[in-house]
C-alpha positions as a Markdown table, in Angstrom:
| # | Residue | x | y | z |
|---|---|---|---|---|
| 1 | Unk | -15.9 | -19.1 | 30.1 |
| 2 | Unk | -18.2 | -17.3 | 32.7 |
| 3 | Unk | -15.6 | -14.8 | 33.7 |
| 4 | Unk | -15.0 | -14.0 | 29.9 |
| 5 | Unk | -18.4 | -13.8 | 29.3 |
| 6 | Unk | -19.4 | -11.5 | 31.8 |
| 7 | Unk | -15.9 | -9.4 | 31.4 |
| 8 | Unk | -17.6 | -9.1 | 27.6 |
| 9 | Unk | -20.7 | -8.2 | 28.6 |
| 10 | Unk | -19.6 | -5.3 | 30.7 |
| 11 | Unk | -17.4 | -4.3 | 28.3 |
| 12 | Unk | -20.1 | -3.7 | 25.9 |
| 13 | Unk | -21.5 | -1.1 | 28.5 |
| 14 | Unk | -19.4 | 1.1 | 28.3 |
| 15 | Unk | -18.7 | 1.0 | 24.8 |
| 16 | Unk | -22.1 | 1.8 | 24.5 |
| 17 | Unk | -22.1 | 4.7 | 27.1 |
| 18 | Unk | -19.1 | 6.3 | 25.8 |
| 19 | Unk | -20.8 | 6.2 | 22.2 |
| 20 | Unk | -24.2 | 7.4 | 23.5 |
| 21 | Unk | -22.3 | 10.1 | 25.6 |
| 22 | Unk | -19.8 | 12.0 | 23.6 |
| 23 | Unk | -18.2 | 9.7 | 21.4 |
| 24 | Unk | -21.1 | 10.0 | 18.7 |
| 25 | Unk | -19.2 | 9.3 | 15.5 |
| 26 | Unk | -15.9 | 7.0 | 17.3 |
| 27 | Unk | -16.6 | 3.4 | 16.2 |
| 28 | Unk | -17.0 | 1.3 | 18.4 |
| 29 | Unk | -14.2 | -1.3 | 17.6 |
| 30 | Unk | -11.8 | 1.9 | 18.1 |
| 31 | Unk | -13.2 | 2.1 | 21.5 |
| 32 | Unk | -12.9 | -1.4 | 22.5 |
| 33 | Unk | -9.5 | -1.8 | 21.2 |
| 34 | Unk | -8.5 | 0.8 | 23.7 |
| 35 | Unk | -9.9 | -0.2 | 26.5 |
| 36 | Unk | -9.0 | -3.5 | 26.1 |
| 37 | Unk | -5.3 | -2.5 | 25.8 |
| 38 | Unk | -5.4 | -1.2 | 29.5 |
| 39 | Unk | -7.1 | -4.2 | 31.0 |
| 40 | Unk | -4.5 | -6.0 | 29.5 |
| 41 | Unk | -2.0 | -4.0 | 30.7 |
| 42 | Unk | -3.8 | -4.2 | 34.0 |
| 43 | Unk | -4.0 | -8.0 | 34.1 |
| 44 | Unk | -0.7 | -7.8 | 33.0 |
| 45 | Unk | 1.0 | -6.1 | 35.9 |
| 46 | Unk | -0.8 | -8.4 | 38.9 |
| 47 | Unk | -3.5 | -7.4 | 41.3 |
| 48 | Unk | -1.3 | -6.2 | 43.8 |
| 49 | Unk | -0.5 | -3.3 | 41.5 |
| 50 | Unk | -4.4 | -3.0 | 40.1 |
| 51 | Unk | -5.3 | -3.4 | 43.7 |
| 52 | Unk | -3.4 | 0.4 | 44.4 |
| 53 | Unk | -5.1 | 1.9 | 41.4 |
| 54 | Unk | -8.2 | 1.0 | 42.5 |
| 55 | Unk | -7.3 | 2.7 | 46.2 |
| 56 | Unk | -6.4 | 5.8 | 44.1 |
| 57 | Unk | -9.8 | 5.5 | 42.0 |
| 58 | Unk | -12.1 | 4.6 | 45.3 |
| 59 | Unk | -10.7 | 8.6 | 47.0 |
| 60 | Unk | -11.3 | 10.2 | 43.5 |
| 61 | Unk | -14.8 | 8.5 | 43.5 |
| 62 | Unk | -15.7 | 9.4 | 47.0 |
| 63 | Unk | -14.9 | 13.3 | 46.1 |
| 64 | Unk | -16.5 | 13.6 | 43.1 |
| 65 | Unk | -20.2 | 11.7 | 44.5 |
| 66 | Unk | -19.9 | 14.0 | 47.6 |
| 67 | Unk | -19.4 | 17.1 | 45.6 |
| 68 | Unk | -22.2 | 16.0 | 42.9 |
| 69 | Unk | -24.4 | 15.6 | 45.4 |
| 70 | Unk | -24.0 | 18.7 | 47.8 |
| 71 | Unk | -24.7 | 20.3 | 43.7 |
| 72 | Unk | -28.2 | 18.6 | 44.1 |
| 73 | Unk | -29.5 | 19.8 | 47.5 |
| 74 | Unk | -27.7 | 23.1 | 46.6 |
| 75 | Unk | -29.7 | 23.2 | 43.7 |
| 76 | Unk | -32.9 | 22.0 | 45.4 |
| 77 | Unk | -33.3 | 18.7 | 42.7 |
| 78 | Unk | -33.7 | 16.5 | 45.7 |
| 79 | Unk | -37.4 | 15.7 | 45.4 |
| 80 | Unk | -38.2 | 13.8 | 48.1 |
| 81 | Unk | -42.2 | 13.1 | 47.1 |
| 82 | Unk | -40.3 | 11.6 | 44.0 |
| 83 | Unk | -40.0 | 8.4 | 47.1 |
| 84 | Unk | -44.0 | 8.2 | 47.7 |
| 85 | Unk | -46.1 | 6.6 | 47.9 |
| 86 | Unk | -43.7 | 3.9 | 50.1 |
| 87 | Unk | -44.8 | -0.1 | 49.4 |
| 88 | Unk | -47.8 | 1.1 | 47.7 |
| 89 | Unk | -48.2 | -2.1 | 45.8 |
| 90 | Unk | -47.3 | -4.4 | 48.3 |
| 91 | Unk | -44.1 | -6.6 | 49.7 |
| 92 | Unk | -44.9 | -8.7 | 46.3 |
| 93 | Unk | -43.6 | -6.5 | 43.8 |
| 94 | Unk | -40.1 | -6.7 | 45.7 |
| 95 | Unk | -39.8 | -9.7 | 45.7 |
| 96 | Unk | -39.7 | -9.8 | 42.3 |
| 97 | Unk | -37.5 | -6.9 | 41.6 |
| 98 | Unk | -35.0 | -9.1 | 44.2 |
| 99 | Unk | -35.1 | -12.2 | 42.4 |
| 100 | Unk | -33.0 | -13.0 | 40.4 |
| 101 | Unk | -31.6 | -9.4 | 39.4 |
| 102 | Unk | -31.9 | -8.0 | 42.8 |
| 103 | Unk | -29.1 | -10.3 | 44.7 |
| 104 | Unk | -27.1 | -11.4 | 41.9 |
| 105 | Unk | -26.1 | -8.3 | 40.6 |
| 106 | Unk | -24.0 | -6.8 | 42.0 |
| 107 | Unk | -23.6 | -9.0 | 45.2 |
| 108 | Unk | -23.8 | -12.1 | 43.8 |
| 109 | Unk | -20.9 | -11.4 | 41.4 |
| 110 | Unk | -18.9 | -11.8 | 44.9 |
| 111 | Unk | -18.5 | -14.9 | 43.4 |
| 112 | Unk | -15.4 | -13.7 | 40.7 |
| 113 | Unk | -13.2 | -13.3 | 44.7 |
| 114 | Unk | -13.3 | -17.6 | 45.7 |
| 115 | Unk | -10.5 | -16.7 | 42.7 |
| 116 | Unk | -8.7 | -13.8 | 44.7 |
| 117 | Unk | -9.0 | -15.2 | 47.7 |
| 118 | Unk | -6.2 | -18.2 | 47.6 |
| 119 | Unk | -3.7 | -15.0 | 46.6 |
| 120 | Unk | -4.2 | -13.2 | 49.9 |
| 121 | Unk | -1.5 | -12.7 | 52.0 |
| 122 | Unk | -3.7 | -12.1 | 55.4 |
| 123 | Unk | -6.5 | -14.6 | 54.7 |
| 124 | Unk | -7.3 | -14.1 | 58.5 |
| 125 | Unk | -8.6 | -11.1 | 57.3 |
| 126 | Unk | -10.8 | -11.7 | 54.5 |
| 127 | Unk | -14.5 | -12.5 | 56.5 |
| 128 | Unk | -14.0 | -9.3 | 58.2 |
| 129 | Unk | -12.4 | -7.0 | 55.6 |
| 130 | Unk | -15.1 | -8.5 | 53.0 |
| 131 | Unk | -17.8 | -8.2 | 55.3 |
| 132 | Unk | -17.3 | -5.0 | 56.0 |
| 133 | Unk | -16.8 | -3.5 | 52.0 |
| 134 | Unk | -20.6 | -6.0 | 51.6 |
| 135 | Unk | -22.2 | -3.4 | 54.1 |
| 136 | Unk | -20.5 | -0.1 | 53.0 |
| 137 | Unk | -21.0 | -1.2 | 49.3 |
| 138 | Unk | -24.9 | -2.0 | 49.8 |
| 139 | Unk | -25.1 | 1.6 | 52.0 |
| 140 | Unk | -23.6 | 3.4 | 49.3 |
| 141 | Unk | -25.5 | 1.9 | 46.4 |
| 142 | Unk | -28.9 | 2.2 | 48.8 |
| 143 | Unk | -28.4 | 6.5 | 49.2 |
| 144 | Unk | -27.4 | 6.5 | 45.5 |
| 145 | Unk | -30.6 | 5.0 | 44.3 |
| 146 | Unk | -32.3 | 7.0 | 46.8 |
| 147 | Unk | -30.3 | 10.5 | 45.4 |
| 148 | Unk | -31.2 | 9.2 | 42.0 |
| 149 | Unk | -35.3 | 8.2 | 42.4 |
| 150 | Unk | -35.1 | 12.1 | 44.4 |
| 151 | Unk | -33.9 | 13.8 | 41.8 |
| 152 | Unk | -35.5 | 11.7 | 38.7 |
| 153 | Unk | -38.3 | 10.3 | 39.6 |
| 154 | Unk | -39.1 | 6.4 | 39.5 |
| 155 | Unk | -40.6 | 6.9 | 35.6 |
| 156 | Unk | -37.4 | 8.7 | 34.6 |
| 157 | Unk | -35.2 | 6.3 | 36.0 |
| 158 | Unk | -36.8 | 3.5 | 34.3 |
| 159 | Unk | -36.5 | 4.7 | 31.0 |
| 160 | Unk | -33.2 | 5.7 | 31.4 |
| 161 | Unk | -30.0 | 3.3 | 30.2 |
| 162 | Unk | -27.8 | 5.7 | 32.4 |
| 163 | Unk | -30.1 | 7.3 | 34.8 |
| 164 | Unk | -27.0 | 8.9 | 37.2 |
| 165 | Unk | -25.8 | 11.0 | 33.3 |
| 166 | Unk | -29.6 | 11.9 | 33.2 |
| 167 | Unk | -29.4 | 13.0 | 36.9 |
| 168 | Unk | -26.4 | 14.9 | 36.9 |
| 169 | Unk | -27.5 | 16.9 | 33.3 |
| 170 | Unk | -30.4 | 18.6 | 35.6 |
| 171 | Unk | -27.7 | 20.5 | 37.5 |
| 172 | Unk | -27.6 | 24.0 | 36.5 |
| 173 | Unk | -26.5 | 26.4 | 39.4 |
| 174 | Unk | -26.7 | 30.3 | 38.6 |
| 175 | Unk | -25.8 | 29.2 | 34.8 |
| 176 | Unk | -22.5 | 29.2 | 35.5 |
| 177 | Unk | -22.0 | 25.5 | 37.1 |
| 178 | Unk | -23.4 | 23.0 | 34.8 |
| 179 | Unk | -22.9 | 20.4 | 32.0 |
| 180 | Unk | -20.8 | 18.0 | 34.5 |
| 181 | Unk | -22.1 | 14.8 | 32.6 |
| 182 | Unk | -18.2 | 14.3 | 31.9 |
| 183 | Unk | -17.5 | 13.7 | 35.9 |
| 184 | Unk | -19.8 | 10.9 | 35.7 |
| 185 | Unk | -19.0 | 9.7 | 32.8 |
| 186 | Unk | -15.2 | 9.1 | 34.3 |
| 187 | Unk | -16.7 | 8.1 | 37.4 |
| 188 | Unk | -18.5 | 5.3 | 35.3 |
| 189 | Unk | -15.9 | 4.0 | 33.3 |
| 190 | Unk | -13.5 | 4.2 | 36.2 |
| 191 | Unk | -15.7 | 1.8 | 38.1 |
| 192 | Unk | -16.5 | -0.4 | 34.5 |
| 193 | Unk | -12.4 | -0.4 | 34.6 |
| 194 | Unk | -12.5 | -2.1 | 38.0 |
| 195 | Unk | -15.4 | -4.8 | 37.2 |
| 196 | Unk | -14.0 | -6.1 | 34.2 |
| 197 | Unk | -10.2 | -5.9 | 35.6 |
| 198 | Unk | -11.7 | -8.4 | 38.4 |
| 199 | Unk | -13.3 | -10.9 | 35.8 |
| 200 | Unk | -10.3 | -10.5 | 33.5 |
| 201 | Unk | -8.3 | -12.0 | 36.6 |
| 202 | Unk | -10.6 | -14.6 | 37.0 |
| 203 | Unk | -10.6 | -15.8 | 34.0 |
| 204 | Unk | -6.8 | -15.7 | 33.4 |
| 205 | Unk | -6.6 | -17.5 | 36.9 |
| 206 | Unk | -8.8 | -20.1 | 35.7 |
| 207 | Unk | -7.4 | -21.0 | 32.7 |
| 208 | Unk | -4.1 | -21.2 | 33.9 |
| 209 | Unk | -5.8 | -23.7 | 36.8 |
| 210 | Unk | -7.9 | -25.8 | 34.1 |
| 211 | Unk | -4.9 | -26.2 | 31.4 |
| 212 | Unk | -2.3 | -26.3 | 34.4 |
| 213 | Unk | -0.5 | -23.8 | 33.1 |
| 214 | Unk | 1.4 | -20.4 | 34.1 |
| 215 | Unk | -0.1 | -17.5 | 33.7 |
| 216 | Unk | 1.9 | -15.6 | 30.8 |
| 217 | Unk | 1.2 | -12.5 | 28.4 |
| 218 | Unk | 0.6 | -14.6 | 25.9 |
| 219 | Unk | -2.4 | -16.0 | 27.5 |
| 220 | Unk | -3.5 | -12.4 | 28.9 |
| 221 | Unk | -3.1 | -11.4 | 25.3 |
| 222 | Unk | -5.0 | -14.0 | 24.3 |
| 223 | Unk | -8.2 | -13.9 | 26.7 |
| 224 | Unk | -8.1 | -10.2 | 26.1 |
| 225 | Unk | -8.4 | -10.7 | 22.9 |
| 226 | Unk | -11.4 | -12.8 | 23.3 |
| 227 | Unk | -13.2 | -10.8 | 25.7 |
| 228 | Unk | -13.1 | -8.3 | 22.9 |
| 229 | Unk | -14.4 | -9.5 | 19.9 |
| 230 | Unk | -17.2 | -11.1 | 22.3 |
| 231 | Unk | -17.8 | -8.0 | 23.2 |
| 232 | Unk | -19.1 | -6.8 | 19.7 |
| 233 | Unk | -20.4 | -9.8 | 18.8 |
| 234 | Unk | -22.7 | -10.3 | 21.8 |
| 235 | Unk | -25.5 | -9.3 | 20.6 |
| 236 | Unk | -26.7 | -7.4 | 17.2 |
| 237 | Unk | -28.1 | -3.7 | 19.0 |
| 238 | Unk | -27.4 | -2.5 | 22.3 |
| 239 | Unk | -31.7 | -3.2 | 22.9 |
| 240 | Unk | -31.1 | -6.5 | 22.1 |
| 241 | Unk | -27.6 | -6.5 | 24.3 |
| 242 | Unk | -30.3 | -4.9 | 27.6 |
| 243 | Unk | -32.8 | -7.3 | 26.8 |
| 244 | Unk | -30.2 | -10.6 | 26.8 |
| 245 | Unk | -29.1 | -9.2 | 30.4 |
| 246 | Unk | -31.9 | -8.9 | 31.7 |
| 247 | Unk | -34.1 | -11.5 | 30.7 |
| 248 | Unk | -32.0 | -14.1 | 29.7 |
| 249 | Unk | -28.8 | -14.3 | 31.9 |
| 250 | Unk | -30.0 | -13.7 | 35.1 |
| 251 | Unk | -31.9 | -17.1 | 34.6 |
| 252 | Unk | -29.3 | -19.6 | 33.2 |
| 253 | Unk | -26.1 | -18.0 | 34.4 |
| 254 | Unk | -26.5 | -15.9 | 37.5 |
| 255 | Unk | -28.7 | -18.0 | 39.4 |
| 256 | Unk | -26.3 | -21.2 | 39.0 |
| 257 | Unk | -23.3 | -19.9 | 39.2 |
| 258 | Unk | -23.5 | -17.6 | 41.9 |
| 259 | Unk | -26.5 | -19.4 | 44.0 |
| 260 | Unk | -26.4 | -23.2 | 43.0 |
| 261 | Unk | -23.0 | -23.7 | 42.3 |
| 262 | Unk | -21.5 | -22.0 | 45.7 |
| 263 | Unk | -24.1 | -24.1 | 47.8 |
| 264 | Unk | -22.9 | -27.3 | 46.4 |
| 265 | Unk | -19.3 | -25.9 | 46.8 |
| 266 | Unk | -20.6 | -25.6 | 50.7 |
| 267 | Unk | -22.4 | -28.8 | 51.1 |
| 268 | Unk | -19.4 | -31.0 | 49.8 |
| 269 | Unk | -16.7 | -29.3 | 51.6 |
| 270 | Unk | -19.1 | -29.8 | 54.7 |
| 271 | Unk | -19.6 | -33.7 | 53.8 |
| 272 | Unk | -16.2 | -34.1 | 53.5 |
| 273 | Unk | -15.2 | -32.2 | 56.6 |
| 274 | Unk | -17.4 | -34.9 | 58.6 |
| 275 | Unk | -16.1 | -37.8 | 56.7 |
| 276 | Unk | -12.0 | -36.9 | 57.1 |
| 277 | Unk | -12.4 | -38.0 | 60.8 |
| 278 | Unk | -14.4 | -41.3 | 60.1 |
| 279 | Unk | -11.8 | -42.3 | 58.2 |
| 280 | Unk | -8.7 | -41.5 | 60.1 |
């Protein structure tokens, strides 16, 4: 119920986006109907398959952010005053920026991969290969808010839903290279593709484990379906949807299911590591 929960919530991101972005009079049912088709589609072919995609999608990514932002200090957007003054209120104000939102979204949602990780072929692998994508990941995220605060300014980007559309509308070089909000916008639902793919697995995995079941298209049909009419009926304005995320599940879902939970996942698969010998 987690996974499909969260898959909905993200879903409803980018239904939003796309509606507050170009799709101005597309309903949004029509929009979630089609995206949901290509998750299931996604789900439906196996994460072997989903897992190339996304190689293809991670080199289209790259590409586009390094030519965006070669655009910005071409340009001369990047402010970097827009950073001072540095800590100016103190180590206390972090703190609370980092807990809970800070390190349960997006690292904490590492959690949805105790489901992928059974499926690997090289599970020798997996500390270092993961390791490695935590460090990159946090780098990458790190210079984008850093590009983004530059460019914006800490006011902007806290009014903003999308700040990186906001940022990438400034960009107007000799009037002739401009209005690129649409490579963003593909960059953003590429990557909203990927992140509810992942929970869409999840959740198919863990149905199949809790009813003991196979995975079939019936049942991807049938979660899919699920995932999208939660989706709409999530919450009654996308304000409301915001507030909900940000106030409300941080607190009774983030925190135990990707802090609590895992730590008593660790502690009993430690106890009973120590026991297993006592008895034999």
């Amino acid at each position: 119920m987690y996974f499909v929960y969260i898959a909905s919530r993200v879903l409803r991101d980018f239904e939003e986006l796309l509606i507050s972005s170009s799709y101005y009079v597309t309903s949004i049912i029509t929009l979630g109907i089609c995206m949901t088709f290509v998750l299931i589609y996604s789900t439906h072919l196996g994460i072997e398959a989903f897992a190339r995609v996304t190689c293809l999608c991670f080199v289209v990514i790259l590409l586009t952010l390094f030519i965006l932002n070669i655009l910005y200090v071409v340009g001369g957007y990047i402010k970097v005053e827009n950073l001072q003054p540095v800590l100016a209120n103190g180590w206390g104000n972090i703190g609370k920026e980092l807990v809970p939102l800070g390190i349960t979204v997006p690292f904490g949602e590492l959690i949805t991969f105790t489901m992928i990780l059974p499926y690997l072929n090289k599970k020798n692998q997996a500390a270092t290969i993961g390791l490695s994508a935590i460090i990159i990941g946090g780098i990458a995220l790190t210079i984008n808010s850093i590009i983004l605060l530059c460019v914006l300014g800490p006011e902007t980007v806290l009014r903003s839903s999308f700040p990186a559309l906001t940022a990438v509308s400034y960009i107007n070089i000799a009037s002739f290279i401009q209005r690129l909000d649409t490579f963003i916008l593909i960059l953003m639902v590429i990557l909203g593709f990927v992140k509810i793919t992942i929970y869409f697995f999840c959740a198919v995995i863990g149905a199949a484990d809790l009813f003991r079941m196979k995975p079939s298209v019936t049942n991807i049909y049938l979660i899919g379906g699920v995932i999208f009419f939660s989706s709409l009926m999530i919450a009654p304005s996308y304000q409301a949807h915001i507030n909900e995320g940000l106030k409300i599940v941080p607190y009774l879902l983030h925190l135990p299911f990707h802090i609590a939970i895992p730590i008593l996942l660790l502690i009993t698969a430690y106890i009973k590591q120590k026991i297993k010998p006592t008895l034999s």
